[in-house]
Amino acid sequence: MAKVKPRVKVPRKAEAGEVITIKTLINHKMESGFRKDKKTGEVIPQKIINKFTAEFNGKPVFSADVRPAVSANPYFQFKVKVPESGTFKFTWVDDDGSTYSTEKKIKVGG
Amino acid sequence: MRVTRRQALGLGAGATAVLIAGPLVAPAIAKGQTADDAIKAFTGGAEAKSGKISLSTPEIAENGNTVPVSFDVESPMTTDNHVQSVLVLADGNPRPGVATFHFSDMSGEASASTRIRLAKTQNVIAVAKMSDGSYFMDKRLVKVTIGGCGG
Amino acid sequence: MGMRVISSTAAKLVAAAGLAAVAAYATVALAGPNDNELVVEGQKFVTDVPGAKDSPIETVYSGWRFRNEATQAMQLDDFDNPGFTSVETGEQLWSTVDGEAGKSCASCHNDAAESMKGVRAQMPKWNEAAGKPLTLEHTINNCRTQNMKAKPWKWESNQMLSMTAFIGLQSRGMPVNVKTDGPMKAWYDKGKEIYYTRVGQLDMACSGCHENNYGKMIRADHLSQGQINGFPTYRSKWQKLGSIHRRFKGCMKNIRAVPHKVGGDEFTALELYVASRGQGLSVETPAVRN
């Protein structure tokens, strides 16, 4: 599998109290646990992103508990009301225990 | 041992009985909870009323692997009055759970979009849990086309 | 032998039923491409052009026009387009040194935005040294083995798809413009022959669906013209990008034919011919389809 790489889209700046749209996408196969190996006939074990979280300046603002019914390359779009300048941190948790994260700064006002 | 035709038929009937019984028993174990069970677990038995939450999905999904789904819940999203979480289910999938989204007083709006897998034509259900302990639900039927083609 | 006769008859019946279904749907006529405009990041794409003088189709349409709005929407925004994760991987690979020569693509070709501009639009292209037309995949692997002294990538590998997506993107919005004359003529003719030759248990040719019945429904699928201006394409069915030859192979399997070899001369000729049928359409790489 290709290297897992998160993509996020956060506006660079916003007005204080503005509700902004954030888009996230991570390349991940989201192996559902329902597929069988065509050659061996054995069920391929589940391996998905099971949790996504978004924090702003260390405070959780949005999260998702994810099941295998979320498509490959999970995509989440959501809103956040930004009170001040700061940093978003986005984290994806894989069934195998690895986590992928990325940060984005936003400038509010000025 | 010589198997008579009658015995063979009996055996066949037995085997058929097992085959019939199999699926009746198996799903309870394999599928676990149904969409209704999942809703009850989420609401703690409280009624999920219609209104407040609106779900949007395509009427027809050209492929069940990537079905765009989004929802929007009416709420001032203040500390006192906001949407805590939204449960999304697909009632015809082998397992109905899709995702649970958690919001905060910083969410501004309780809306989200994602892309989901639908194994066949079925209902997508979204249930919102409000901070006052009330629940609201919306449901949309999505027709999943199983192509005659599509290589 | 008896079985063979039966199965062949059965196959014909299935084929007849299939065509009858096509015909039945044709009268219901959901029909035709839709009129939506493909605009990405302010860039307008050409998704229909008049067919060339000798073209059997009046108007050439991009496959995007045959998709429903939910599928179309995924290509309207580069962030929403899941093919772009591979483009980013391709961009990294572009400047990653590989092979005994200690080179990356960038060592010779520098900035892909300059050097690779228009490349996708002209593929497959005649290669004098090889004495035949090469697809983008062939060209990349030639560079890897001859100039970088690196191992060739597998046709459908993530690296190859990422690279063809990244290189293809540099031609996005440019019109498909393959050469079909000179030494390419024989390959064009060969591709054309493959396009119109009925094969497989269902005894169908490419033209049966993509020329004679595009716009109609084949069971639940809305048939396109089978244009290849968006490859590698992200397909929901594949849940990832896939190559033109993978798509050809899938089509051949559907008509229960033995597919030609991926990367082989037959598919290269077919790629050239099919590309020529889409002359003038904008390159959409990486497109999104169902």
mmCIF file with all atom_site columns, C-alpha atoms in Angstrom, chain B residues 1 8 19 23 29 35 45 51-52 54-55 60 66 76 81 85 87 95 105 113-114 121 123 133 139 141 146:
data_model
loop_
_atom_site.group_PDB
_atom_site.id
_atom_site.type_symbol
_atom_site.label_atom_id
_atom_site.label_alt_id
_atom_site.label_comp_id
_atom_site.label_asym_id
_atom_site.label_entity_id
_atom_site.label_seq_id
_atom_site.pdbx_PDB_ins_code
_atom_site.Cartn_x
_atom_site.Cartn_y
_atom_site.Cartn_z
_atom_site.occupancy
_atom_site.B_iso_or_equiv
_atom_site.pdbx_formal_charge
_atom_site.auth_seq_id
_atom_site.auth_comp_id
_atom_site.auth_asym_id
_atom_site.auth_atom_id
_atom_site.pdbx_PDB_model_num
ATOM 1  C CA . MET B 1 1   ? -23.232 -49.351 4.280  1.00 0.00 ? 1   MET B CA 1
ATOM 2  C CA . ALA B 1 8   ? -30.663 -40.623 0.769  1.00 0.00 ? 8   ALA B CA 1
ATOM 3  C CA . LEU B 1 19  ? -29.091 -25.156 5.370  1.00 0.00 ? 19  LEU B CA 1
ATOM 4  C CA . PRO B 1 23  ? -28.877 -18.598 7.905  1.00 0.00 ? 23  PRO B CA 1
ATOM 5  C CA . ILE B 1 29  ? -24.025 -13.906 15.474 1.00 0.00 ? 29  ILE B CA 1
ATOM 6  C CA . ALA B 1 35  ? -29.950 -0.783  12.746 1.00 0.00 ? 35  ALA B CA 1
ATOM 7  C CA . GLY B 1 45  ? -34.347 3.674   24.395 1.00 0.00 ? 45  GLY B CA 1
ATOM 8  C CA . GLY B 1 51  ? -37.209 17.080  12.399 1.00 0.00 ? 51  GLY B CA 1
ATOM 9  C CA . LYS B 1 52  ? -34.131 19.180  13.156 1.00 0.00 ? 52  LYS B CA 1
ATOM 10 C CA . SER B 1 54  ? -31.697 16.614  7.562  1.00 0.00 ? 54  SER B CA 1
ATOM 11 C CA . LEU B 1 55  ? -29.753 14.016  5.712  1.00 0.00 ? 55  LEU B CA 1
ATOM 12 C CA . ILE B 1 60  ? -29.114 6.674   -7.031 1.00 0.00 ? 60  ILE B CA 1
ATOM 13 C CA . THR B 1 66  ? -18.351 5.706   -2.678 1.00 0.00 ? 66  THR B CA 1
ATOM 14 C CA . PRO B 1 76  ? -27.593 27.262  17.934 1.00 0.00 ? 76  PRO B CA 1
ATOM 15 C CA . ASN B 1 81  ? -27.692 24.067  23.602 1.00 0.00 ? 81  ASN B CA 1
ATOM 16 C CA . SER B 1 85  ? -23.199 13.576  18.352 1.00 0.00 ? 85  SER B CA 1
ATOM 17 C CA . LEU B 1 87  ? -24.921 8.411   14.503 1.00 0.00 ? 87  LEU B CA 1
ATOM 18 C CA . ARG B 1 95  ? -23.067 -4.384  9.817  1.00 0.00 ? 95  ARG B CA 1
ATOM 19 C CA . ASP B 1 105 ? -19.499 24.153  21.249 1.00 0.00 ? 105 ASP B CA 1
ATOM 20 C CA . SER B 1 113 ? -20.064 15.132  4.963  1.00 0.00 ? 113 SER B CA 1
ATOM 21 C CA . THR B 1 114 ? -18.422 11.819  4.270  1.00 0.00 ? 114 THR B CA 1
ATOM 22 C CA . THR B 1 121 ? -30.155 -0.518  -2.084 1.00 0.00 ? 121 THR B CA 1
ATOM 23 C CA . ASN B 1 123 ? -31.822 3.248   3.934  1.00 0.00 ? 123 ASN B CA 1
ATOM 24 C CA . GLY B 1 133 ? -31.102 14.615  25.898 1.00 0.00 ? 133 GLY B CA 1
ATOM 25 C CA . LYS B 1 139 ? -33.727 8.566   6.804  1.00 0.00 ? 139 LYS B CA 1
ATOM 26 C CA . LEU B 1 141 ? -33.385 5.530   0.648  1.00 0.00 ? 141 LEU B CA 1
ATOM 27 C CA . ILE B 1 146 ? -25.440 -3.144  -9.556 1.00 0.00 ? 146 ILE B CA 1
#
